Amino acid sequence: AQSVTQPDIHITVSEGASLELRCNYSYGATPYLFWYVQSPGQGLQLLLKYFSGDTLVQGIKGFEAEFKRSQSSFNLRKPSVHWSDAAEYFCAVGAMWEYGNKLVFGAGTILRVKS
Amino acid sequence: GAVVSQHPSRVICKSGTSVKIECRSLDFQATTMFWYRQFPKQSLMLMATSNEGSKATYEQGVEKDKFLINHASLTLSTLTVTSAHPEDSSFYICSAPGLAGGSNQETQYFGPGTRLLVL
């Protein structure tokens, strides 16, 4: 069965510093991988996704992620964090299922930004 | 982009009552919608898959008689929490798959969530 591990529950970075959020997945086939962001009390917003092709994926708000098959990872990065990036970030793997794409989420990483 | 709405955004109810939550795809049709539950400081857990024109498919451990799902049309799915109890208090989120920006790659679009508090 597919699973997603986000090893960091909380991360605190200074505004302007670089950011990397880790995500490892377990899936038997080629995965569809996603990063979502959730602000307090809000729904999920898609940051970026990987389906195939170029393993470095660009997303919204200056985020990017790199798919590394050999490491089963899909880490999220941002070169310079802004205070508005403080939120919870979820990595997810999509498994093709008879009714479409079924998402399995990691536990999430809460990002705190200090000024 | 594709938009999914949920109504209500938050609801408080007494123990023993039933609560209906609506999930609508506003500018696209969805034969399938997904219902998730999120407890505080935890991840989203898939509860069930709502299928237009057929019965919902429930994940292991989710009581189908407790969480009634009806996919009434290609743009509406409802989740009814029957005889709600305080332990049902949670954040319920729906999603619908759509094709993003003219591509042929399916993406899940999430609703803003419904916060349920059962007293």
mmCIF file of C-alpha atoms in Angstrom, chain A residues 34-37 44-49 60, chain B residues 100 107-109:
data_model
loop_
_atom_site.group_PDB
_atom_site.id
_atom_site.type_symbol
_atom_site.label_atom_id
_atom_site.label_comp_id
_atom_site.label_asym_id
_atom_site.label_seq_id
_atom_site.Cartn_x
_atom_site.Cartn_y
_atom_site.Cartn_z
ATOM 1 C CA PHE A 34 1.738 16.580 -4.856
ATOM 2 C CA TRP A 35 2.475 19.297 -2.369
ATOM 3 C CA TYR A 36 -0.406 21.169 -0.778
ATOM 4 C CA VAL A 37 -0.417 24.080 1.649
ATOM 5 C CA LEU A 44 -5.814 22.901 0.818
ATOM 6 C CA GLN A 45 -4.165 24.765 -1.990
ATOM 7 C CA LEU A 46 -2.102 22.919 -4.560
ATOM 8 C CA LEU A 47 1.473 24.177 -4.719
ATOM 9 C CA LEU A 48 2.807 21.850 -7.366
ATOM 10 C CA LYS A 49 2.548 18.366 -8.754
ATOM 11 C CA ILE A 60 3.220 28.654 -7.301
ATOM 12 C CA ALA B 100 -5.952 21.484 -14.636
ATOM 13 C CA THR B 107 -5.598 17.187 -10.110
ATOM 14 C CA GLN B 108 -7.620 17.134 -6.934
ATOM 15 C CA TYR B 109 -9.332 20.397 -6.106
#
